[in-house]
GROMACS .gro file of C-alpha atoms in nm:
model
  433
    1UNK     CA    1   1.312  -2.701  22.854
    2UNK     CA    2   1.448  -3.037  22.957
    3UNK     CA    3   1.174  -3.348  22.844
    4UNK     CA    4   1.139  -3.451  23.233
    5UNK     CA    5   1.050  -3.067  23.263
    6UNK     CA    6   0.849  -3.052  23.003
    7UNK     CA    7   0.634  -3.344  23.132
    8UNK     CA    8   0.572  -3.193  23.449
    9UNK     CA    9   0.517  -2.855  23.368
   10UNK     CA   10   0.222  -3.044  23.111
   11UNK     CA   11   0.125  -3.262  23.401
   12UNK     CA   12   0.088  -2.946  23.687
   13UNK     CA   13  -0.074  -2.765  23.377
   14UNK     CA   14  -0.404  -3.027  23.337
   15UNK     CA   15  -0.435  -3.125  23.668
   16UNK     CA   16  -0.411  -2.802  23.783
   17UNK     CA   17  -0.627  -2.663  23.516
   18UNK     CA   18  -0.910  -2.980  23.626
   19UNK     CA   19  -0.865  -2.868  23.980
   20UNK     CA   20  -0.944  -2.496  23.948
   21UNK     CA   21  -1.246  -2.618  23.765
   22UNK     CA   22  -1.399  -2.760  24.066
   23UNK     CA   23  -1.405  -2.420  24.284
   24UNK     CA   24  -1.496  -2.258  23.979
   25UNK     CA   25  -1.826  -2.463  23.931
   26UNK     CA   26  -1.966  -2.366  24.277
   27UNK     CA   27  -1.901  -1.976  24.178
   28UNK     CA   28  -2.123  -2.092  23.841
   29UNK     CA   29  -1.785  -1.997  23.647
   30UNK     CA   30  -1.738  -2.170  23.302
   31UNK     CA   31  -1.450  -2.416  23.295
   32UNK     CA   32  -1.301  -2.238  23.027
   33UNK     CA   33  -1.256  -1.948  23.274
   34UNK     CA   34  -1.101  -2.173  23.575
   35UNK     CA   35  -0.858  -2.328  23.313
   36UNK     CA   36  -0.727  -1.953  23.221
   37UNK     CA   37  -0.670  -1.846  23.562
   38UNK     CA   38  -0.486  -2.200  23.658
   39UNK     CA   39  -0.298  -2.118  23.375
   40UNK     CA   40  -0.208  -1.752  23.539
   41UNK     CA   41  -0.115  -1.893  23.875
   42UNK     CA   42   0.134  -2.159  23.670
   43UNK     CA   43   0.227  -1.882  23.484
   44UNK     CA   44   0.586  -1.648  23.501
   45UNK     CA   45   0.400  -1.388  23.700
   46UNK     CA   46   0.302  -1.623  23.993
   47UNK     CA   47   0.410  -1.967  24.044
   48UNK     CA   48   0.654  -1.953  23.778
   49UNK     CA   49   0.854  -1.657  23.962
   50UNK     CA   50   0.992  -1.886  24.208
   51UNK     CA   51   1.148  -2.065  23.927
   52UNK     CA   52   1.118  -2.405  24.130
   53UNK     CA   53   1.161  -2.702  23.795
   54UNK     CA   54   0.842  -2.850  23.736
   55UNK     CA   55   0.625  -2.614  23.921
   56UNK     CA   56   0.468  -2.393  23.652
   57UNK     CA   57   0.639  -2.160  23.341
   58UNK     CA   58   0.950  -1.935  23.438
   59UNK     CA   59   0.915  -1.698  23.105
   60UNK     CA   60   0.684  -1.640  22.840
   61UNK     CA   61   0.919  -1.854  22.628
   62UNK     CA   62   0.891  -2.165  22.811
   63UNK     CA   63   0.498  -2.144  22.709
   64UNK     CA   64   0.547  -2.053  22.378
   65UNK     CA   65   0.811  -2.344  22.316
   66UNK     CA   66   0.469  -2.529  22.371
   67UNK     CA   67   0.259  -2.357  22.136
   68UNK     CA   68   0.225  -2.631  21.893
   69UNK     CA   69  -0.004  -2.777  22.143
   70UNK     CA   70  -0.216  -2.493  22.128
   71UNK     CA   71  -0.196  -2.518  21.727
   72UNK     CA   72  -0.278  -2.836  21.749
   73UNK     CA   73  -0.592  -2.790  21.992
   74UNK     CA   74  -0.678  -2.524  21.760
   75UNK     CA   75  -0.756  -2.709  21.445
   76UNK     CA   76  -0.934  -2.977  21.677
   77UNK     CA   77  -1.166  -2.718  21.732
   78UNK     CA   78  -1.201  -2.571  21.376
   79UNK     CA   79  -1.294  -2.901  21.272
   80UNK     CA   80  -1.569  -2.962  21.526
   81UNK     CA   81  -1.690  -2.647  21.465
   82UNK     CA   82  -1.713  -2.770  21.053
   83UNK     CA   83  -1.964  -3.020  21.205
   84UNK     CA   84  -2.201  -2.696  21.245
   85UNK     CA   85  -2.226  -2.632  20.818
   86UNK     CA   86  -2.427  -2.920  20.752
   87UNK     CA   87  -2.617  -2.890  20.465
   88UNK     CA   88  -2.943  -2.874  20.627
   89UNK     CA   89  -2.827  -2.630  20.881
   90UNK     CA   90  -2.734  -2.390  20.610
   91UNK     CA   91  -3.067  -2.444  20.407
   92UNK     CA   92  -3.262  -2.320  20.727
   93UNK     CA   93  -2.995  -2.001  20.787
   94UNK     CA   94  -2.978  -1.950  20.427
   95UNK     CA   95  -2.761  -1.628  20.399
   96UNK     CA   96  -2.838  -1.442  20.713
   97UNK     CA   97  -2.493  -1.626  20.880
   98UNK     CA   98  -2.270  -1.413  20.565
   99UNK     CA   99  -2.469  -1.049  20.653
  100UNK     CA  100  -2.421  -1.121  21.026
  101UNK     CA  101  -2.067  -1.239  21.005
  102UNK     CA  102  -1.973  -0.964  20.768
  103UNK     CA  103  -2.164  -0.661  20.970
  104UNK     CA  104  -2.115  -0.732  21.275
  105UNK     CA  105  -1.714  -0.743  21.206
  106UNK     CA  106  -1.773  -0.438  20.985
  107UNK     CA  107  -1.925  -0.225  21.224
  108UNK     CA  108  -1.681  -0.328  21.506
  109UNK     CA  109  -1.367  -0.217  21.321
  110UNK     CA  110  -1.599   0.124  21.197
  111UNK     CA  111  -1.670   0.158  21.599
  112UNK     CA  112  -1.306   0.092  21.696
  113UNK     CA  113  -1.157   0.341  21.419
  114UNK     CA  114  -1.419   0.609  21.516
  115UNK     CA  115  -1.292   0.571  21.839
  116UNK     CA  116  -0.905   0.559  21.868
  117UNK     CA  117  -0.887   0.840  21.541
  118UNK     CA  118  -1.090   1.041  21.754
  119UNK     CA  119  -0.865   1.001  22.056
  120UNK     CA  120  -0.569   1.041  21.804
  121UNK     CA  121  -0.683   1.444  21.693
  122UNK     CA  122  -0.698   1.510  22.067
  123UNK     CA  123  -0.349   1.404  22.168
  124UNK     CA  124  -0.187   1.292  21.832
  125UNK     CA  125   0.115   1.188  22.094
  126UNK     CA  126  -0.078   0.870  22.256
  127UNK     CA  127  -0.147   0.722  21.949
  128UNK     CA  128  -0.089   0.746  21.584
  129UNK     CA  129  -0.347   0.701  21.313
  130UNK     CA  130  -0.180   0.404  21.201
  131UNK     CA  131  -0.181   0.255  21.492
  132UNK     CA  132  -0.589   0.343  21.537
  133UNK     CA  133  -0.689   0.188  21.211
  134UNK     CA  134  -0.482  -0.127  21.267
  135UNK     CA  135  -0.635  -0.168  21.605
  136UNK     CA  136  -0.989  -0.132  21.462
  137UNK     CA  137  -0.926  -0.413  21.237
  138UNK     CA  138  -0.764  -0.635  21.536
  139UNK     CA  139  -1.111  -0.562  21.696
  140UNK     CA  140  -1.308  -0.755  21.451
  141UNK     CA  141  -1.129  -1.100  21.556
  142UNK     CA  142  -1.339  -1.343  21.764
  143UNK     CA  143  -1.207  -1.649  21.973
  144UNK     CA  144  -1.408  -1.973  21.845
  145UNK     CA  145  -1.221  -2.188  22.097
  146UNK     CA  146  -1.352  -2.018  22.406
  147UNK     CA  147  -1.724  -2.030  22.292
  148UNK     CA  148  -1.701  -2.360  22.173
  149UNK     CA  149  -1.583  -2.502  22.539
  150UNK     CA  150  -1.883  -2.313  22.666
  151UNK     CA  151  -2.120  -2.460  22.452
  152UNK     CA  152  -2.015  -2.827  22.461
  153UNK     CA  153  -1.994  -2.792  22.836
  154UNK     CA  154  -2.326  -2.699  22.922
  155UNK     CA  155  -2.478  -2.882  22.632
  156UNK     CA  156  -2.630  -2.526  22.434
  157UNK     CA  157  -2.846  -2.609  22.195
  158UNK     CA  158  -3.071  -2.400  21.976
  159UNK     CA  159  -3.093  -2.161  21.692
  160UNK     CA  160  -2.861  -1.888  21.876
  161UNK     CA  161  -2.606  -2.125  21.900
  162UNK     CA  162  -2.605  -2.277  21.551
  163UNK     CA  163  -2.571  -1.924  21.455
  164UNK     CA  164  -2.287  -1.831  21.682
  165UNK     CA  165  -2.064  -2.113  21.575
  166UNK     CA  166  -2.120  -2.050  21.228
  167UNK     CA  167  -2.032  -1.647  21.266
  168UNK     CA  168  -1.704  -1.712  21.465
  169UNK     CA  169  -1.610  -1.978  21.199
  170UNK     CA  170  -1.670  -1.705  20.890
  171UNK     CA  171  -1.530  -1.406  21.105
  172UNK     CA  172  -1.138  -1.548  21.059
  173UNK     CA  173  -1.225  -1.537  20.692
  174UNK     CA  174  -1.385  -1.179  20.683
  175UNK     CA  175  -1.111  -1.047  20.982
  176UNK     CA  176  -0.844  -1.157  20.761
  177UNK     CA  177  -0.958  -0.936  20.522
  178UNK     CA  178  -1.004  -0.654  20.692
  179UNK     CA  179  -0.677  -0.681  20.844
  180UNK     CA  180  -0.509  -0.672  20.551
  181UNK     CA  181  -0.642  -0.416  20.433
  182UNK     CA  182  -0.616  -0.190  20.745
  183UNK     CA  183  -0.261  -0.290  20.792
  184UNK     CA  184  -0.180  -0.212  20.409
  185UNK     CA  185  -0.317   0.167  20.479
  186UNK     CA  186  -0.151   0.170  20.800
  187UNK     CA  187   0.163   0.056  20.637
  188UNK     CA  188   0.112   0.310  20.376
  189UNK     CA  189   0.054   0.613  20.599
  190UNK     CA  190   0.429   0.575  20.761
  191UNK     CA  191   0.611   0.464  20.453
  192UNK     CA  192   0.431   0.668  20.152
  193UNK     CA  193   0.408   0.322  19.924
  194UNK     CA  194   0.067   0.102  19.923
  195UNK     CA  195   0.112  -0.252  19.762
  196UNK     CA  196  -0.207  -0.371  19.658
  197UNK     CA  197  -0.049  -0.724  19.624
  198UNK     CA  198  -0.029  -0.701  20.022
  199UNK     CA  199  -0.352  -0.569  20.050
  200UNK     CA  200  -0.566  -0.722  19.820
  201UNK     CA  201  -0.403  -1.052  19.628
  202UNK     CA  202  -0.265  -1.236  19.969
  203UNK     CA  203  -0.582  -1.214  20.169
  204UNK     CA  204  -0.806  -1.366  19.892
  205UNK     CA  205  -0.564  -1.630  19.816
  206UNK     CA  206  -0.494  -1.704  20.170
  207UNK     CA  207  -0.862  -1.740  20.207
  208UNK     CA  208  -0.910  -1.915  19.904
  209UNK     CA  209  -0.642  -2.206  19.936
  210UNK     CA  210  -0.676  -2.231  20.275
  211UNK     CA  211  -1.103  -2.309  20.180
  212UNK     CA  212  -0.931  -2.594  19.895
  213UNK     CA  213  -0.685  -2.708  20.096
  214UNK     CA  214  -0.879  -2.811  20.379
  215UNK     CA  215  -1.206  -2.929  20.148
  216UNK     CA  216  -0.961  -3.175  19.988
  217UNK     CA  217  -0.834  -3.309  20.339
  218UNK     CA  218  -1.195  -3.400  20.443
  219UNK     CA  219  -1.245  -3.563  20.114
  220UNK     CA  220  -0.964  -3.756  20.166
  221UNK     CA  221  -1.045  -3.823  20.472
  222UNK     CA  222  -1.382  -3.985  20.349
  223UNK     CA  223  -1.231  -4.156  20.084
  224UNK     CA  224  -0.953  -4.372  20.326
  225UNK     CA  225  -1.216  -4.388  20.604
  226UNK     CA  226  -1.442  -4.610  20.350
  227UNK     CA  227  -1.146  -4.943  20.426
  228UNK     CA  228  -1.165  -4.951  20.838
  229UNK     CA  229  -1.461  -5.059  21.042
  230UNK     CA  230  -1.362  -5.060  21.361
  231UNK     CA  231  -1.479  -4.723  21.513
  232UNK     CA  232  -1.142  -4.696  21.744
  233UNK     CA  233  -0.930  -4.699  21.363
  234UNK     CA  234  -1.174  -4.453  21.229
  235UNK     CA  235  -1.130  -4.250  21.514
  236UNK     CA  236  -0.785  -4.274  21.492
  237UNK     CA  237  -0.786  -4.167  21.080
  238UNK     CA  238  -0.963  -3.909  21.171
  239UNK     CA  239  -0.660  -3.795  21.434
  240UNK     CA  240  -0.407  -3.845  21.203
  241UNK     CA  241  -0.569  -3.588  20.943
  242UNK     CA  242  -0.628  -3.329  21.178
  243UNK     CA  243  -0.263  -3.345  21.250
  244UNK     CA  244  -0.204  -3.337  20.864
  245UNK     CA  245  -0.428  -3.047  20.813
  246UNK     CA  246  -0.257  -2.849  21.115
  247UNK     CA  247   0.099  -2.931  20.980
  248UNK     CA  248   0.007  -2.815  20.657
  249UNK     CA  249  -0.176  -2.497  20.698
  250UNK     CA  250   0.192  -2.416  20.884
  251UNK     CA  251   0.332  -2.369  20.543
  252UNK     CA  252   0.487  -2.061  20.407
  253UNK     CA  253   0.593  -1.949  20.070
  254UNK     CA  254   0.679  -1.688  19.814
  255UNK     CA  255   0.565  -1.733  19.444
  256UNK     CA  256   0.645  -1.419  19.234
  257UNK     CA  257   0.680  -1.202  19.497
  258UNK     CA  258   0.347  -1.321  19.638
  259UNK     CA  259   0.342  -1.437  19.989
  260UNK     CA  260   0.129  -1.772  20.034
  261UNK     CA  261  -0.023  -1.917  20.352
  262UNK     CA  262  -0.255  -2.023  20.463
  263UNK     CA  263  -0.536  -2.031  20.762
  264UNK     CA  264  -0.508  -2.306  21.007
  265UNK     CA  265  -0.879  -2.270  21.149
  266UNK     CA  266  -1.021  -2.189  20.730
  267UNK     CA  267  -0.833  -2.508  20.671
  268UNK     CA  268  -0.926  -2.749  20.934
  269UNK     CA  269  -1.250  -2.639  20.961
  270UNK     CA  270  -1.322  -2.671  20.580
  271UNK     CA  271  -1.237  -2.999  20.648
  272UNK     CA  272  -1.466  -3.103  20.884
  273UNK     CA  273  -1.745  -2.944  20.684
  274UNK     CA  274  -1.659  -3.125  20.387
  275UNK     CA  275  -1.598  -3.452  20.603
  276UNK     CA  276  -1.971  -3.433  20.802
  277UNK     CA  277  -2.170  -3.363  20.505
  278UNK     CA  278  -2.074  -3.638  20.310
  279UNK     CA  279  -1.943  -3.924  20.545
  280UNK     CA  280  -2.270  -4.093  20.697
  281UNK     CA  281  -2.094  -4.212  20.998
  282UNK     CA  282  -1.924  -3.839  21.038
  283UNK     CA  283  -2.148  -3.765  21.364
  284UNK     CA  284  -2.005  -4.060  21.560
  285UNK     CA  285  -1.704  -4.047  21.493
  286UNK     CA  286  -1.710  -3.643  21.553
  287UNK     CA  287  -1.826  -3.745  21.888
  288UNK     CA  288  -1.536  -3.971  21.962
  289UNK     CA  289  -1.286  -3.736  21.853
  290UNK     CA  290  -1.459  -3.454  22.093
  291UNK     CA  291  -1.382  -3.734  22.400
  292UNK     CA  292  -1.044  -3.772  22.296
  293UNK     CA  293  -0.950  -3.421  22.286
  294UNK     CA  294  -1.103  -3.309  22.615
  295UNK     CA  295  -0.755  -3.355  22.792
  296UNK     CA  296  -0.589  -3.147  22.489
  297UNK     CA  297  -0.842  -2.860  22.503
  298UNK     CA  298  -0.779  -2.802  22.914
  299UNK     CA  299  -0.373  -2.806  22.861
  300UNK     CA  300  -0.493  -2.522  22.534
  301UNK     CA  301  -0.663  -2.351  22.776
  302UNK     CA  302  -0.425  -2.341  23.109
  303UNK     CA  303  -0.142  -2.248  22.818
  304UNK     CA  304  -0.320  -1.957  22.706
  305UNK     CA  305  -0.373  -1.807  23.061
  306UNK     CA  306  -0.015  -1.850  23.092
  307UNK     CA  307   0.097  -1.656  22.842
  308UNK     CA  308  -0.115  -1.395  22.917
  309UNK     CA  309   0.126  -1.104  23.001
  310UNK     CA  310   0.037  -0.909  23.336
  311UNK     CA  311   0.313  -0.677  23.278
  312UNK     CA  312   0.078  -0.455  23.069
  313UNK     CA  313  -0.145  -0.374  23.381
  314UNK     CA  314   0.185  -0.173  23.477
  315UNK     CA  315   0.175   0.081  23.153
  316UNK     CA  316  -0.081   0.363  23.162
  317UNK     CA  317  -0.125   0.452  22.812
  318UNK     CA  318  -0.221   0.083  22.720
  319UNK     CA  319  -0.477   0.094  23.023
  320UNK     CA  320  -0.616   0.405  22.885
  321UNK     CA  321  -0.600   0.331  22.495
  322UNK     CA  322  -0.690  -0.072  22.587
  323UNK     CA  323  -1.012   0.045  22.825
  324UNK     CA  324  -1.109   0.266  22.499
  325UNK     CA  325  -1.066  -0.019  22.230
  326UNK     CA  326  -1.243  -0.270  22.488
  327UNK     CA  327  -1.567  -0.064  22.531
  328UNK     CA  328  -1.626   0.043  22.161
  329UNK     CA  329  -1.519  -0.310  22.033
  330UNK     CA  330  -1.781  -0.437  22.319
  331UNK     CA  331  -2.046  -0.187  22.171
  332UNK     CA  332  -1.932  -0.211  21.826
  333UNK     CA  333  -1.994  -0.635  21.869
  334UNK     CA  334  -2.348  -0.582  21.975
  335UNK     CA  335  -2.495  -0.292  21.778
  336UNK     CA  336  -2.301  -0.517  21.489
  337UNK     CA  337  -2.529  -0.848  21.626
  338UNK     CA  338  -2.839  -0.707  21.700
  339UNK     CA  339  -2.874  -0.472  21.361
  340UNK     CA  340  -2.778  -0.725  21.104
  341UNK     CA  341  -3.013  -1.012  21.305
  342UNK     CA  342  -3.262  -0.746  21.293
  343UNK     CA  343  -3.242  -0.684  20.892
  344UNK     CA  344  -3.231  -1.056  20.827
  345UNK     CA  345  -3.559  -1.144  21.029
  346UNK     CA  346  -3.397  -1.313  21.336
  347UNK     CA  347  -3.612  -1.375  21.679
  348UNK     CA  348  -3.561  -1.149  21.913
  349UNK     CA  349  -3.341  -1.365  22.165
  350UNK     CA  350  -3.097  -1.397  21.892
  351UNK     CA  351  -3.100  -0.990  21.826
  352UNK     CA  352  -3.048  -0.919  22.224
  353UNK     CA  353  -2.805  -1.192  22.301
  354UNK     CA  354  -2.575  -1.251  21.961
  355UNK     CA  355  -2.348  -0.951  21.982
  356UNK     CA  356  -2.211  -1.077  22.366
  357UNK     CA  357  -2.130  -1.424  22.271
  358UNK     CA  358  -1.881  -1.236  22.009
  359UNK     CA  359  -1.659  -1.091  22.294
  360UNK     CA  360  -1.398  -1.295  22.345
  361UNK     CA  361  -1.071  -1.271  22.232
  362UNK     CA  362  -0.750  -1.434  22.213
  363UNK     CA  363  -0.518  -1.609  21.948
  364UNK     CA  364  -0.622  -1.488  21.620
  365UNK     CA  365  -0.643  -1.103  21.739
  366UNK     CA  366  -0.246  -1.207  21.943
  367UNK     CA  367  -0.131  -1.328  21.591
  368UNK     CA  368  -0.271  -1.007  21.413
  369UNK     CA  369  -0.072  -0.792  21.674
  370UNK     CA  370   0.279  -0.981  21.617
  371UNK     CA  371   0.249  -0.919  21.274
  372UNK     CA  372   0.177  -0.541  21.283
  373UNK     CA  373   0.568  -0.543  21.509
  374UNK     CA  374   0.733  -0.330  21.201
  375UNK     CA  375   0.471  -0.015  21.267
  376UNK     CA  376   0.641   0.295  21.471
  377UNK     CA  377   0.369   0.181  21.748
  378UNK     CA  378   0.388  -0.185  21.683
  379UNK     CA  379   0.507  -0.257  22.041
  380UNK     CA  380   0.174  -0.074  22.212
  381UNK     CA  381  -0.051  -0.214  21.948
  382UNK     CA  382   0.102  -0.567  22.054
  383UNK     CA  383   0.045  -0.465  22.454
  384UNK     CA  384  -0.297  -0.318  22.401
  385UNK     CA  385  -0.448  -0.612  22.255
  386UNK     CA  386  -0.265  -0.846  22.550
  387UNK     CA  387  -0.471  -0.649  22.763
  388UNK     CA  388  -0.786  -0.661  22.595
  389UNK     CA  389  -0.709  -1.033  22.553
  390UNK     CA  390  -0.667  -1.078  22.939
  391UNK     CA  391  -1.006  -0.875  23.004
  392UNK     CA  392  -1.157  -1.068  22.728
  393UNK     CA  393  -1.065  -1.396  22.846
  394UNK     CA  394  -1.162  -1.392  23.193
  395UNK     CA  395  -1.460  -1.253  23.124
  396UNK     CA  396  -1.612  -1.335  22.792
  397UNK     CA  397  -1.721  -1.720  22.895
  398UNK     CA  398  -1.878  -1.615  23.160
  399UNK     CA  399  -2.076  -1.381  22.957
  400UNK     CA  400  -2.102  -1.617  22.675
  401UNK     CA  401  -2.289  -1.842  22.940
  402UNK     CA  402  -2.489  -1.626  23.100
  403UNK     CA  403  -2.596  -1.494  22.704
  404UNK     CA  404  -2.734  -1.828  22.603
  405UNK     CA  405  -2.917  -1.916  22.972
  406UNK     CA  406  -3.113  -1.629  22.881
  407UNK     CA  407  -3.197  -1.705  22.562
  408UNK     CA  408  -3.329  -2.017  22.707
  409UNK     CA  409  -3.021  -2.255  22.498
  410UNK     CA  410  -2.850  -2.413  22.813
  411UNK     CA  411  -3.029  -2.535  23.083
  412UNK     CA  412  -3.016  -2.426  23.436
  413UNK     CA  413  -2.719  -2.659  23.625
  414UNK     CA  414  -2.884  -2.900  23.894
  415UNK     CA  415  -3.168  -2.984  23.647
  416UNK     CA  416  -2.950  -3.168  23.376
  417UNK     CA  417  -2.706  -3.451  23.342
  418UNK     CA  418  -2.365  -3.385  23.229
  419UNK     CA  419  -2.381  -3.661  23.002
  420UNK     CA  420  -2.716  -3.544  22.822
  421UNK     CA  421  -2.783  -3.403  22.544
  422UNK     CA  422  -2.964  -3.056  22.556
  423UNK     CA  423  -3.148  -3.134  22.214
  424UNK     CA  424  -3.423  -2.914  22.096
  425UNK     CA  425  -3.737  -3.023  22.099
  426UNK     CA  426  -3.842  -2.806  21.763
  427UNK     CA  427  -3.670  -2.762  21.440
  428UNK     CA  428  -3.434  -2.494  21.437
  429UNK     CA  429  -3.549  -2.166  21.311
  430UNK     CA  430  -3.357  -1.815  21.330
  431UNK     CA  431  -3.701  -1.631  21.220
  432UNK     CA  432  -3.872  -1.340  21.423
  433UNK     CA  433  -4.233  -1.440  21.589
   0.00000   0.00000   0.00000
């Protein structure tokens, strides 16, 4: 795309996006939700079909010549949701967010592979067994970005929420490594050769660099915020090292053989842990970042409902196998929630509701599917999780919302101001009565 183009097209994308949020609001729709279906009408299967300059995306290209927006957006949002591991938040959680993160993923991808291997031994033709057990490890992905614009919008506060953010910020970590496992097998199956150094090495030093890398950015980031006090320059520091952190964790390289990456959200969001546990002024300036990005996070959001392929809801067997993977990764979420909250002492509201705040789905599980392209399958592995990603998306905010009203964590709308605070009145505590 031309620049002029490319202005307008960003322009129709957050005002539209802002617009659809008003209609949505009298339905009692999340924003989040009104930005992604803006973002279908501007889209190549609606407004952009007319192919009018300006007036929305013509192809799926055209959006993802933008995605470094959405990169960018993304690692504003890992780092906000660092602000969540402060050290007294993880004194009072202890290690009940590690057995929830790690079950709840662990039991989705069990679900998920029960499921689709199942489905493969009755008709071995719809789907291979490759294909199953790489699907059951897509499953375990979460969205952070879509429950964090849920939370900040309606001001959730309360121990199911401090748990939430901190179980979608772990579950990258733990569905990386369940991916690459399931992908080595799956790999193995069709080829007859396993490398362990695929399956094994990469993931933990993905993880593990990604953790340093981003722990020394918010150090850093401490260190050079200590010579400004005006609150605009620290804000702006604090900008420019997000940025940093995104453009690094885009690096790629070989070293004996070994691939080396690393995780844009493990990075960024390492270093806003590191950053708001030891910089005393972190909480302010976390707050003026959040106003600055608001405009950033609606053009994320309005992008990722136009890239949302509808062309799927044309092919039968991803209907059938995506309507199969949808339901068991839906049950294999909450039985995942509500029986590791239950073995780690949790209240009750935190059991029940947990397990649907985990739905959604969208650019981690997408990024999984690309990479699986080389199976025999990789193409209906790739539509099937665009479909669950357009079910997911639509619908998982809404659920996310109505999830936390129950549990009492948002207040009802009509009673509150947009512009206060839901605090707590009682310390946070994630134990049973």
């Amino acid at each position: 795309m031309e620049q002029m183009e490319i202005l307008i097209c960003l322009s129709a994308a957050l005002v539209g996006g802002l617009l659809m949020s008003r209609p949505a609001k009298r339905l009692g729709l999340p924003a989040v939700t009104a930005y992604l279906v803006s973002g279908l009408l501007l889209g190549p299967f609606c407004l952009g079909a007319l192919h009018l300059p300006g007036l929305g995306f013509a192809s799926l290209d055209q959006v993802a010549d933008l995605g470094i927006i959405s990169k960018v957006a993304l690692g504003f949002i890992a780092f906000a949701i660092g602000d969540e591991f402060r050290l007294e938040q993880l004194r009072n959680m202890g290690s009940r967010v590690i057995v929830v993160g790690i079950l709840q993923a662990v039991v989705t991808t069990a679900l998920v592979d029960a499921a689709l291997i199942a489905l493969h031994f009755l008709n071995p033709e719809l789907i291979s067994l490759s294909s199953a057990v790489t699907l059951g490890a897509i499953a375990a992905a979460t969205a952070p970005a879509a429950t964090l614009m849920v939370v900040k919008q309606y001001k959730a506060d309360g121990p199911l929420t401090h748990l939430l953010l901190m179980v979608v910020a772990l579950d990258d970590a733990v569905g990386l490594v369940l991916f690459s496992v399931s992908f080595g097998i799956a790999t193995a199956m069709e080829s007859g050769i396993i490398s362990v150094i695929s399956v094994l090495v990469e993931p933990v030093i993905e993880i593990v660099l990604s953790l340093l890398l981003g722990g020394l950015a918010g150090f850093l980031l401490h260190c050079l915020e200590q010579f400004f006090h005006s609150r605009s320059k620290r804000r702006s520091l604090s900008i420019g090292f997000v940025l940093l952190t995104v453009g690094l964790s885009m690096v790629e390289f070989e070293v004996g053989g070994v691939h080396v990456g690393f995780s844009l959200l493990l990075v960024c969001m390492m270093a806003g842990t590191v950053f708001c546990n030891i910089c005393h002024t972190s909480q302010e300036i976390m707050e003026r970042i959040d106003h600055w990005t608001a405009p950033l996070n609606v053009l994320f959001f309005v992008l990722s409902g136009a890239e949302l392929d509808l062309g799927v809801l044309s092919k039968p067997l991803v209907l059938l196998i995506g309507v199969i993977y949808i339901l068991f990764r839906s049950l294999g979420k909450y039985v995942g929630a509500y029986f590791s909250c239950a073995i780690t002492g949790c209240d009750d509201k935190i059991k029940k509701h947990l397990g649907i705040t985990l739905l959604p789905q969208a650019g981690v599980a997408l990024g999984m599917a690309l990479t699986v392209q080389s199976l025999t399958q990789g193409a209906m592995i790739r539509n099937v999780v665009l479909f669950s990603v357009l079910v997911y998306e639509l619908v998982g905010p809404t659920l996310t919302k109505r999830s936390l009203m129950a549990a009492g964590e948002i207040k009802p709308e009509g009673r509150t101001s947009a512009r206060t605070a839901n605090s707590p009145k009682e310390p946070i505590s994630l134990e049973g009565k």
